[in-house]
Structures are given as structure tokens and as C-alpha cells.
Amino acid sequence: STQRLFIFGCFTGLRYSDIQYLKYDQIKNGYISYRAKKTKKFDRLKLHQMALRMIEIQKADNLLHSPYVFNQKSHSTVNAQIREIIIIAGIDKRKISVHSSRHTFAVISLNAGMDIYRLSRILQHANIATTEVYLHLQDNKKDEAIDLLPTNWD
């Protein structure tokens, strides 16, 4: 389902093109091994328990015994379905797409304490500057860092 695909993206950071062509045989011992469609680089990614759960549910629903984890829908079809879902959910967000799951992964990862260099590698960004755009969303982390400074100078 589109909801599961989106959640999977939120916990892996994978591009839609890589999620779309993910096969069950690429998943072993909690990892996926794949060649990224965009970069052509081979990668191995540990899967978060939520991503593993989405795969389990998909496998249980796989009545046609497809080798692909998620239904192979066009990018535009998935984006339209995501927009329908957020309207039904009452979320007021004008610009959303399957790519938003990748942004969500980046923000969650930084907020959890992942460093920018590891995040950049997971996202397969060619340039660290591409990943650094997510740092502006972390202003609250700067505030928290200031609050950690001692207040007693005695």
C-alpha cells in the first residue's frame, strides 16, 4: 500500500526509484543490498524495525507472489495517492510527495543525533552541501545546546 511505502521511506531514506524496484530477495538478516538507480552505487543498508515491519505486512498481503516488496506504481500515481491520504487525514500540507518521506528520514535522523556525514552517506548525496540543507531545520537543537551551558559560575 502507498501508506506503507511512505512509512518505509521515512525509516530508510531511500529514493522512490529504489523503493519501487526493491525485491524480497534483496533483504537478508535485517539489511537490504541494492544498487541505487540514480547513482548506480551499490549499497547495503540496515533496516529500522519499522521498515522491517512494513516489509512483513507487505509480504503477508502479497497474494500475487510478486518479487517486489511494493506495488510498482508510477511516481505520479503514488504522489496523487499520498495527497489523497493527507486530505483524508486532515493534514494541511500543500506540497507533499513520496520524496517527502526522504526528507522526513533526514530530519528524524538529525533529531535523533545522527551526524551529518553519516546521514549524507545513507542518503547517497554526492556533496555534503546537499545534506546540510536539513541543518536549518535544527534551530531547536541550537537552543537546547545553549540551555546545556552552566548557569552557576561559582
CSV table of N, CA and C in Angstrom, one decimal:
chain,number,residue,atom,x,y,z
A,1,SER,N,0.8,-1.2,0.0
A,1,SER,CA,0.0,0.0,0.0
A,1,SER,C,0.9,1.2,0.0
A,2,THR,N,0.3,2.3,-0.4
A,2,THR,CA,1.0,3.6,-0.5
A,2,THR,C,1.4,4.1,0.9
A,3,GLN,N,0.6,3.9,1.9
A,3,GLN,CA,0.9,4.3,3.2
A,3,GLN,C,2.1,3.6,3.7
A,4,ARG,N,2.2,2.3,3.5
A,4,ARG,CA,3.4,1.5,4.0
A,4,ARG,C,4.6,1.9,3.2
A,5,LEU,N,4.5,2.2,1.9
A,5,LEU,CA,5.6,2.6,1.1
A,5,LEU,C,6.2,3.9,1.7
A,6,PHE,N,5.3,4.8,2.0
A,6,PHE,CA,5.7,6.1,2.5
A,6,PHE,C,6.4,6.0,3.9
A,7,ILE,N,5.8,5.2,4.8
A,7,ILE,CA,6.4,4.9,6.1
A,7,ILE,C,7.8,4.3,5.9
A,8,PHE,N,7.9,3.3,5.0
A,8,PHE,CA,9.1,2.6,4.7
A,8,PHE,C,10.2,3.7,4.3
A,9,GLY,N,9.8,4.6,3.5
A,9,GLY,CA,10.7,5.7,3.1
A,9,GLY,C,11.1,6.6,4.2
A,10,CYS,N,10.2,6.8,5.2
A,10,CYS,CA,10.5,7.6,6.3
A,10,CYS,C,11.6,7.0,7.3
A,11,PHE,N,11.7,5.7,7.2
A,11,PHE,CA,12.6,5.0,8.0
A,11,PHE,C,13.8,4.4,7.3
A,12,THR,N,13.9,4.7,6.0
A,12,THR,CA,15.1,4.2,5.3
A,12,THR,C,15.8,5.4,4.5
A,13,GLY,N,15.1,6.4,4.2
A,13,GLY,CA,15.7,7.5,3.4
A,13,GLY,C,15.9,7.1,1.9
A,14,LEU,N,15.4,6.0,1.5
A,14,LEU,CA,15.6,5.6,0.1
A,14,LEU,C,14.8,6.5,-0.9
A,15,ARG,N,15.3,6.7,-2.1
A,15,ARG,CA,14.6,7.3,-3.1
A,15,ARG,C,13.4,6.4,-3.6
A,16,TYR,N,12.4,7.1,-4.2
A,16,TYR,CA,11.3,6.3,-4.7
A,16,TYR,C,11.8,5.2,-5.7
A,17,SER,N,12.7,5.6,-6.6
A,17,SER,CA,13.1,4.7,-7.6
A,17,SER,C,13.7,3.4,-7.0
A,18,ASP,N,14.4,3.5,-5.8
A,18,ASP,CA,14.9,2.4,-5.2
A,18,ASP,C,13.9,1.6,-4.4
A,19,ILE,N,12.9,2.3,-3.8
A,19,ILE,CA,11.8,1.6,-3.1
A,19,ILE,C,11.0,0.8,-4.2
A,20,GLN,N,10.7,1.5,-5.3
A,20,GLN,CA,9.8,0.9,-6.3
A,20,GLN,C,10.4,-0.4,-6.8
A,21,TYR,N,11.7,-0.6,-6.9
A,21,TYR,CA,12.2,-1.8,-7.5
A,21,TYR,C,12.9,-2.7,-6.4
A,22,LEU,N,12.6,-2.5,-5.2
A,22,LEU,CA,13.1,-3.3,-4.1
A,22,LEU,C,12.4,-4.7,-4.2
A,23,LYS,N,13.2,-5.7,-4.2
A,23,LYS,CA,12.7,-7.1,-4.2
A,23,LYS,C,13.0,-7.8,-2.9
A,24,TYR,N,12.1,-8.8,-2.6
A,24,TYR,CA,12.3,-9.5,-1.3
A,24,TYR,C,13.6,-10.2,-1.2
A,25,ASP,N,14.2,-10.6,-2.3
A,25,ASP,CA,15.5,-11.4,-2.3
A,25,ASP,C,16.7,-10.4,-2.0
A,26,GLN,N,16.4,-9.1,-2.0
A,26,GLN,CA,17.5,-8.2,-1.6
A,26,GLN,C,17.5,-7.9,-0.1
A,27,ILE,N,16.6,-8.5,0.6
A,27,ILE,CA,16.5,-8.3,2.1
A,27,ILE,C,17.0,-9.6,2.8
A,28,LYS,N,18.1,-9.4,3.6
A,28,LYS,CA,18.6,-10.5,4.4
A,28,LYS,C,19.1,-10.1,5.7
A,29,ASN,N,18.7,-10.8,6.7
A,29,ASN,CA,19.2,-10.5,8.1
A,29,ASN,C,19.1,-9.1,8.5
A,30,GLY,N,18.0,-8.4,8.2
A,30,GLY,CA,17.7,-7.1,8.6
A,30,GLY,C,18.5,-6.0,7.8
A,31,TYR,N,19.0,-6.4,6.6
A,31,TYR,CA,19.7,-5.4,5.7
A,31,TYR,C,19.1,-5.6,4.3
A,32,ILE,N,19.2,-4.5,3.6
A,32,ILE,CA,18.9,-4.6,2.2
A,32,ILE,C,20.2,-4.3,1.4
A,33,SER,N,20.4,-5.0,0.3
A,33,SER,CA,21.5,-4.8,-0.6
A,33,SER,C,21.0,-4.4,-1.9
A,34,TYR,N,21.4,-3.3,-2.4
A,34,TYR,CA,20.8,-2.8,-3.7
A,34,TYR,C,21.8,-1.9,-4.4
A,35,ARG,N,21.5,-1.7,-5.7
A,35,ARG,CA,22.3,-0.7,-6.5
A,35,ARG,C,21.3,0.5,-6.7
A,36,ALA,N,21.7,1.6,-6.3
A,36,ALA,CA,20.9,2.8,-6.4
A,36,ALA,C,20.6,3.1,-7.9
A,37,LYS,N,19.4,3.4,-8.2
A,37,LYS,CA,19.1,3.7,-9.6
A,37,LYS,C,19.7,5.0,-10.1
A,38,LYS,N,19.7,6.0,-9.2
A,38,LYS,CA,20.2,7.3,-9.6
A,38,LYS,C,21.8,7.3,-9.7
A,39,THR,N,22.4,6.8,-8.6
A,39,THR,CA,23.9,6.9,-8.6
A,39,THR,C,24.6,5.7,-9.1
A,40,LYS,N,23.9,4.6,-9.3
A,40,LYS,CA,24.5,3.4,-9.8
A,40,LYS,C,25.4,2.8,-8.8
A,41,LYS,N,25.5,3.3,-7.5
A,41,LYS,CA,26.3,2.8,-6.5
A,41,LYS,C,25.6,1.6,-5.8
A,42,PHE,N,26.4,0.6,-5.4
A,42,PHE,CA,25.9,-0.5,-4.7
A,42,PHE,C,26.0,-0.1,-3.2
A,43,ASP,N,24.9,-0.4,-2.4
A,43,ASP,CA,24.9,-0.1,-1.0
A,43,ASP,C,24.2,-1.2,-0.2
A,44,ARG,N,24.5,-1.2,1.0
A,44,ARG,CA,23.9,-2.1,2.0
A,44,ARG,C,23.4,-1.2,3.1
A,45,LEU,N,22.2,-1.4,3.5
A,45,LEU,CA,21.5,-0.5,4.5
A,45,LEU,C,20.8,-1.4,5.5
A,46,LYS,N,21.2,-1.1,6.8
A,46,LYS,CA,20.5,-1.7,7.9
A,46,LYS,C,19.1,-1.2,7.9
A,47,LEU,N,18.1,-2.0,8.2
A,47,LEU,CA,16.7,-1.6,8.2
A,47,LEU,C,16.2,-1.4,9.7
A,48,HIS,N,15.6,-0.3,9.9
A,48,HIS,CA,15.0,0.1,11.2
A,48,HIS,C,13.8,-0.9,11.4
A,49,GLN,N,13.5,-1.2,12.6
A,49,GLN,CA,12.4,-2.1,12.9
A,49,GLN,C,11.1,-1.7,12.3
A,50,MET,N,10.8,-0.5,12.1
A,50,MET,CA,9.6,0.0,11.5
A,50,MET,C,9.6,-0.3,10.0
A,51,ALA,N,10.7,-0.2,9.3
A,51,ALA,CA,10.9,-0.5,7.9
A,51,ALA,C,10.7,-2.1,7.8
A,52,LEU,N,11.3,-2.8,8.7
A,52,LEU,CA,11.1,-4.3,8.6
A,52,LEU,C,9.6,-4.7,8.8
A,53,ARG,N,9.0,-4.0,9.7
A,53,ARG,CA,7.5,-4.2,9.9
A,53,ARG,C,6.7,-4.0,8.6
A,54,MET,N,7.0,-2.9,7.9
A,54,MET,CA,6.3,-2.6,6.7
A,54,MET,C,6.5,-3.7,5.7
A,55,ILE,N,7.7,-4.2,5.6
A,55,ILE,CA,8.0,-5.3,4.7
A,55,ILE,C,7.3,-6.6,5.1
A,56,GLU,N,7.2,-6.9,6.4
A,56,GLU,CA,6.4,-8.0,6.8
A,56,GLU,C,5.0,-7.9,6.4
A,57,ILE,N,4.4,-6.8,6.6
A,57,ILE,CA,3.0,-6.6,6.3
A,57,ILE,C,2.8,-6.7,4.8
A,58,GLN,N,3.7,-6.1,4.0
A,58,GLN,CA,3.6,-6.2,2.6
A,58,GLN,C,3.7,-7.7,2.1
A,59,LYS,N,4.6,-8.4,2.7
A,59,LYS,CA,4.7,-9.8,2.3
A,59,LYS,C,3.5,-10.6,2.6
A,60,ALA,N,2.8,-10.3,3.8
A,60,ALA,CA,1.6,-11.0,4.1
A,60,ALA,C,0.5,-10.7,3.1
A,61,ASP,N,0.5,-9.5,2.6
A,61,ASP,CA,-0.5,-9.1,1.6
A,61,ASP,C,-0.2,-9.4,0.2
A,62,ASN,N,0.9,-10.0,-0.1
A,62,ASN,CA,1.4,-10.3,-1.4
A,62,ASN,C,0.7,-11.5,-2.0
A,63,LEU,N,-0.5,-11.4,-2.3
A,63,LEU,CA,-1.3,-12.5,-2.8
A,63,LEU,C,-0.9,-13.0,-4.2
A,64,LEU,N,-0.3,-12.0,-5.0
A,64,LEU,CA,0.1,-12.4,-6.4
A,64,LEU,C,1.5,-12.9,-6.4
A,65,HIS,N,2.2,-13.0,-5.3
A,65,HIS,CA,3.5,-13.6,-5.2
A,65,HIS,C,4.5,-12.8,-6.0
A,66,SER,N,4.4,-11.5,-6.0
A,66,SER,CA,5.3,-10.6,-6.7
A,66,SER,C,6.6,-10.6,-6.1
A,67,PRO,N,7.7,-10.5,-6.9
A,67,PRO,CA,9.0,-10.5,-6.3
A,67,PRO,C,9.3,-9.1,-5.6
A,68,TYR,N,8.5,-8.1,-6.0
A,68,TYR,CA,8.7,-6.7,-5.5
A,68,TYR,C,8.0,-6.5,-4.2
A,69,VAL,N,8.6,-5.8,-3.3
A,69,VAL,CA,8.0,-5.5,-2.0
A,69,VAL,C,6.8,-4.6,-2.1
A,70,PHE,N,6.9,-3.6,-2.9
A,70,PHE,CA,5.8,-2.6,-3.0
A,70,PHE,C,5.3,-2.7,-4.5
A,71,ASN,N,4.0,-2.4,-4.6
A,71,ASN,CA,3.4,-2.4,-6.0
A,71,ASN,C,4.1,-1.4,-6.8
A,72,GLN,N,4.4,-1.8,-8.0
A,72,GLN,CA,5.1,-0.9,-8.9
A,72,GLN,C,4.2,0.1,-9.6
A,73,LYS,N,3.9,1.2,-8.9
A,73,LYS,CA,3.1,2.3,-9.5
A,73,LYS,C,4.0,3.4,-10.0
A,74,SER,N,3.4,4.2,-10.9
A,74,SER,CA,4.2,5.3,-11.4
A,74,SER,C,4.4,6.3,-10.2
A,75,HIS,N,5.4,7.1,-10.4
A,75,HIS,CA,5.7,8.2,-9.4
A,75,HIS,C,4.5,9.1,-9.2
A,76,SER,N,3.9,9.5,-10.3
A,76,SER,CA,2.8,10.4,-10.2
A,76,SER,C,1.6,9.8,-9.6
A,77,THR,N,1.3,8.5,-9.8
A,77,THR,CA,0.2,7.8,-9.1
A,77,THR,C,0.4,7.8,-7.6
A,78,VAL,N,1.6,7.4,-7.2
A,78,VAL,CA,1.9,7.4,-5.8
A,78,VAL,C,1.8,8.8,-5.1
A,79,ASN,N,2.3,9.8,-5.8
A,79,ASN,CA,2.1,11.1,-5.3
A,79,ASN,C,0.7,11.6,-5.2
A,80,ALA,N,-0.1,11.2,-6.1
A,80,ALA,CA,-1.6,11.5,-6.1
A,80,ALA,C,-2.2,10.8,-4.9
A,81,GLN,N,-1.9,9.5,-4.7
A,81,GLN,CA,-2.4,8.8,-3.6
A,81,GLN,C,-2.0,9.4,-2.2
A,82,ILE,N,-0.8,9.8,-2.1
A,82,ILE,CA,-0.3,10.5,-0.9
A,82,ILE,C,-1.1,11.7,-0.6
A,83,ARG,N,-1.3,12.5,-1.6
A,83,ARG,CA,-2.1,13.8,-1.5
A,83,ARG,C,-3.5,13.4,-1.0
A,84,GLU,N,-4.1,12.4,-1.5
A,84,GLU,CA,-5.4,11.9,-1.1
A,84,GLU,C,-5.4,11.5,0.4
A,85,ILE,N,-4.4,10.8,0.8
A,85,ILE,CA,-4.3,10.3,2.2
A,85,ILE,C,-4.2,11.5,3.1
A,86,ILE,N,-3.4,12.5,2.8
A,86,ILE,CA,-3.2,13.6,3.8
A,86,ILE,C,-4.5,14.5,3.8
A,87,ILE,N,-5.2,14.5,2.8
A,87,ILE,CA,-6.5,15.2,2.8
A,87,ILE,C,-7.5,14.5,3.7
A,88,ILE,N,-7.6,13.2,3.6
A,88,ILE,CA,-8.4,12.4,4.4
A,88,ILE,C,-8.0,12.5,5.9
A,89,ALA,N,-6.7,12.5,6.1
A,89,ALA,CA,-6.2,12.6,7.5
A,89,ALA,C,-6.3,14.0,8.1
A,90,GLY,N,-6.7,15.0,7.2
A,90,GLY,CA,-6.9,16.3,7.7
A,90,GLY,C,-5.6,17.1,7.9
A,91,ILE,N,-4.6,16.7,7.2
A,91,ILE,CA,-3.3,17.4,7.3
A,91,ILE,C,-3.3,18.5,6.2
A,92,ASP,N,-3.0,19.7,6.7
A,92,ASP,CA,-3.0,20.8,5.8
A,92,ASP,C,-1.5,21.1,5.3
A,93,LYS,N,-1.1,20.3,4.3
A,93,LYS,CA,0.2,20.5,3.7
A,93,LYS,C,0.0,20.5,2.2
A,94,ARG,N,0.4,21.6,1.6
A,94,ARG,CA,0.1,21.8,0.2
A,94,ARG,C,1.1,21.0,-0.7
A,95,LYS,N,2.3,21.0,-0.3
A,95,LYS,CA,3.3,20.4,-1.2
A,95,LYS,C,3.9,19.1,-0.5
A,96,ILE,N,3.4,18.0,-0.9
A,96,ILE,CA,3.9,16.7,-0.4
A,96,ILE,C,4.0,15.7,-1.5
A,97,SER,N,4.9,14.8,-1.4
A,97,SER,CA,5.2,13.8,-2.4
A,97,SER,C,5.8,12.6,-1.7
A,98,VAL,N,6.1,11.6,-2.5
A,98,VAL,CA,6.8,10.4,-1.9
A,98,VAL,C,8.2,10.8,-1.5
A,99,HIS,N,8.7,11.8,-2.1
A,99,HIS,CA,10.1,12.3,-1.8
A,99,HIS,C,10.1,12.9,-0.4
A,100,SER,N,8.9,13.4,0.1
A,100,SER,CA,8.8,13.9,1.5
A,100,SER,C,9.2,12.9,2.5
A,101,SER,N,9.0,11.6,2.2
A,101,SER,CA,9.5,10.6,3.2
A,101,SER,C,11.0,10.6,3.3
A,102,ARG,N,11.7,10.9,2.3
A,102,ARG,CA,13.2,11.0,2.4
A,102,ARG,C,13.6,12.2,3.2
A,103,HIS,N,12.9,13.3,3.1
A,103,HIS,CA,13.1,14.5,3.9
A,103,HIS,C,12.8,14.2,5.4
A,104,THR,N,11.7,13.4,5.6
A,104,THR,CA,11.3,13.1,6.9
A,104,THR,C,12.4,12.2,7.6
A,105,PHE,N,13.0,11.3,6.8
A,105,PHE,CA,14.1,10.4,7.3
A,105,PHE,C,15.2,11.3,7.8
A,106,ALA,N,15.6,12.3,6.9
A,106,ALA,CA,16.7,13.1,7.2
A,106,ALA,C,16.5,13.9,8.5
A,107,VAL,N,15.3,14.5,8.7
A,107,VAL,CA,15.0,15.3,9.9
A,107,VAL,C,15.0,14.4,11.1
A,108,ILE,N,14.3,13.2,11.0
A,108,ILE,CA,14.3,12.3,12.2
A,108,ILE,C,15.7,11.9,12.6
A,109,SER,N,16.5,11.6,11.6
A,109,SER,CA,17.9,11.1,11.9
A,109,SER,C,18.7,12.2,12.6
A,110,LEU,N,18.6,13.4,12.1
A,110,LEU,CA,19.4,14.5,12.7
A,110,LEU,C,18.9,14.8,14.1
A,111,ASN,N,17.5,14.8,14.3
A,111,ASN,CA,17.0,15.0,15.6
A,111,ASN,C,17.3,13.9,16.6
A,112,ALA,N,17.6,12.7,16.1
A,112,ALA,CA,18.0,11.5,16.9
A,112,ALA,C,19.5,11.6,17.2
A,113,GLY,N,20.2,12.5,16.6
A,113,GLY,CA,21.6,12.6,16.9
A,113,GLY,C,22.6,12.1,15.9
A,114,MET,N,22.1,11.7,14.7
A,114,MET,CA,22.9,11.2,13.7
A,114,MET,C,23.8,12.4,13.1
A,115,ASP,N,25.0,12.1,12.9
A,115,ASP,CA,25.9,13.2,12.4
A,115,ASP,C,25.6,13.4,10.9
A,116,ILE,N,25.9,14.6,10.4
A,116,ILE,CA,25.6,15.0,9.0
A,116,ILE,C,26.3,14.1,8.0
A,117,TYR,N,27.5,13.7,8.4
A,117,TYR,CA,28.3,12.9,7.4
A,117,TYR,C,27.8,11.5,7.2
A,118,ARG,N,27.3,10.9,8.3
A,118,ARG,CA,26.7,9.6,8.2
A,118,ARG,C,25.4,9.7,7.4
A,119,LEU,N,24.6,10.7,7.7
A,119,LEU,CA,23.3,10.9,7.0
A,119,LEU,C,23.6,11.1,5.5
A,120,SER,N,24.6,11.9,5.2
A,120,SER,CA,24.9,12.1,3.8
A,120,SER,C,25.3,10.8,3.1
A,121,ARG,N,26.0,9.9,3.7
A,121,ARG,CA,26.3,8.6,3.2
A,121,ARG,C,25.1,7.8,3.0
A,122,ILE,N,24.2,7.7,4.0
A,122,ILE,CA,23.0,6.9,3.9
A,122,ILE,C,22.1,7.4,2.7
A,123,LEU,N,22.0,8.8,2.6
A,123,LEU,CA,21.2,9.4,1.5
A,123,LEU,C,21.9,9.3,0.2
A,124,GLN,N,23.1,8.9,0.1
A,124,GLN,CA,23.9,8.8,-1.1
A,124,GLN,C,24.0,10.2,-1.8
A,125,HIS,N,24.2,11.2,-1.0
A,125,HIS,CA,24.4,12.5,-1.6
A,125,HIS,C,25.9,12.6,-2.0
A,126,ALA,N,26.1,13.2,-3.2
A,126,ALA,CA,27.4,13.3,-3.8
A,126,ALA,C,28.2,14.4,-3.1
A,127,ASN,N,27.5,15.4,-2.6
A,127,ASN,CA,28.1,16.6,-2.0
A,127,ASN,C,27.4,16.8,-0.6
A,128,ILE,N,28.2,17.0,0.4
A,128,ILE,CA,27.7,17.2,1.8
A,128,ILE,C,26.8,18.5,1.9
A,129,ALA,N,27.0,19.4,1.0
A,129,ALA,CA,26.2,20.6,1.0
A,129,ALA,C,24.7,20.3,0.7
A,130,THR,N,24.5,19.2,-0.1
A,130,THR,CA,23.1,18.8,-0.3
A,130,THR,C,22.5,18.3,1.0
A,131,THR,N,23.2,17.7,1.8
A,131,THR,CA,22.7,17.2,3.1
A,131,THR,C,22.5,18.4,4.1
A,132,GLU,N,23.4,19.3,4.0
A,132,GLU,CA,23.4,20.4,5.0
A,132,GLU,C,22.2,21.3,5.0
A,133,VAL,N,21.4,21.2,3.9
A,133,VAL,CA,20.1,22.0,3.9
A,133,VAL,C,19.2,21.6,5.0
A,134,TYR,N,19.4,20.3,5.5
A,134,TYR,CA,18.5,19.9,6.6
A,134,TYR,C,18.9,20.5,8.0
A,135,LEU,N,20.1,21.0,8.0
A,135,LEU,CA,20.5,21.6,9.3
A,135,LEU,C,19.7,22.8,9.7
A,136,HIS,N,19.2,23.6,8.8
A,136,HIS,CA,18.4,24.8,9.1
A,136,HIS,C,17.1,24.4,9.9
A,137,LEU,N,16.7,23.1,9.8
A,137,LEU,CA,15.5,22.7,10.5
A,137,LEU,C,15.8,22.3,11.9
A,138,GLN,N,17.1,22.5,12.3
A,138,GLN,CA,17.5,22.1,13.6
A,138,GLN,C,17.7,23.3,14.6
A,139,ASP,N,17.1,24.4,14.4
A,139,ASP,CA,17.3,25.5,15.2
A,139,ASP,C,17.0,25.2,16.7
A,140,ASN,N,16.0,24.3,16.9
A,140,ASN,CA,15.7,24.0,18.3
A,140,ASN,C,16.9,23.2,18.9
A,141,LYS,N,17.7,22.5,18.2
A,141,LYS,CA,18.9,21.9,18.7
A,141,LYS,C,19.9,22.9,19.2
A,142,LYS,N,20.0,24.0,18.4
A,142,LYS,CA,20.9,25.0,18.9
A,142,LYS,C,20.5,25.6,20.2
A,143,ASP,N,19.2,25.8,20.3
A,143,ASP,CA,18.6,26.4,21.6
A,143,ASP,C,18.9,25.4,22.7
A,144,GLU,N,18.7,24.1,22.5
A,144,GLU,CA,18.9,23.1,23.5
A,144,GLU,C,20.4,23.1,23.9
A,145,ALA,N,21.3,23.3,22.9
A,145,ALA,CA,22.8,23.3,23.3
A,145,ALA,C,23.1,24.5,24.2
A,146,ILE,N,22.5,25.6,23.9
A,146,ILE,CA,22.7,26.8,24.8
A,146,ILE,C,22.2,26.6,26.2
A,147,ASP,N,21.0,25.9,26.3
A,147,ASP,CA,20.5,25.6,27.6
A,147,ASP,C,21.3,24.6,28.4
A,148,LEU,N,22.2,23.9,27.7
A,148,LEU,CA,23.1,22.9,28.4
A,148,LEU,C,24.3,23.6,29.1
A,149,LEU,N,24.5,24.9,28.7
A,149,LEU,CA,25.7,25.6,29.3
A,149,LEU,C,25.4,25.8,30.8
A,150,PRO,N,26.5,25.8,31.6
A,150,PRO,CA,26.2,26.0,33.0
A,150,PRO,C,25.7,27.4,33.4
A,151,THR,N,24.9,27.5,34.4
A,151,THR,CA,24.4,28.8,34.8
A,151,THR,C,25.1,29.3,36.1
A,152,ASN,N,25.8,28.4,36.8
A,152,ASN,CA,26.4,28.7,38.0
A,152,ASN,C,27.9,28.8,37.8
A,153,TRP,N,28.5,30.0,38.0
A,153,TRP,CA,29.9,30.3,37.7
A,153,TRP,C,30.7,30.3,39.0
A,154,ASP,N,30.2,29.9,40.1
A,154,ASP,CA,30.9,29.9,41.4
A,154,ASP,C,31.9,28.8,41.5
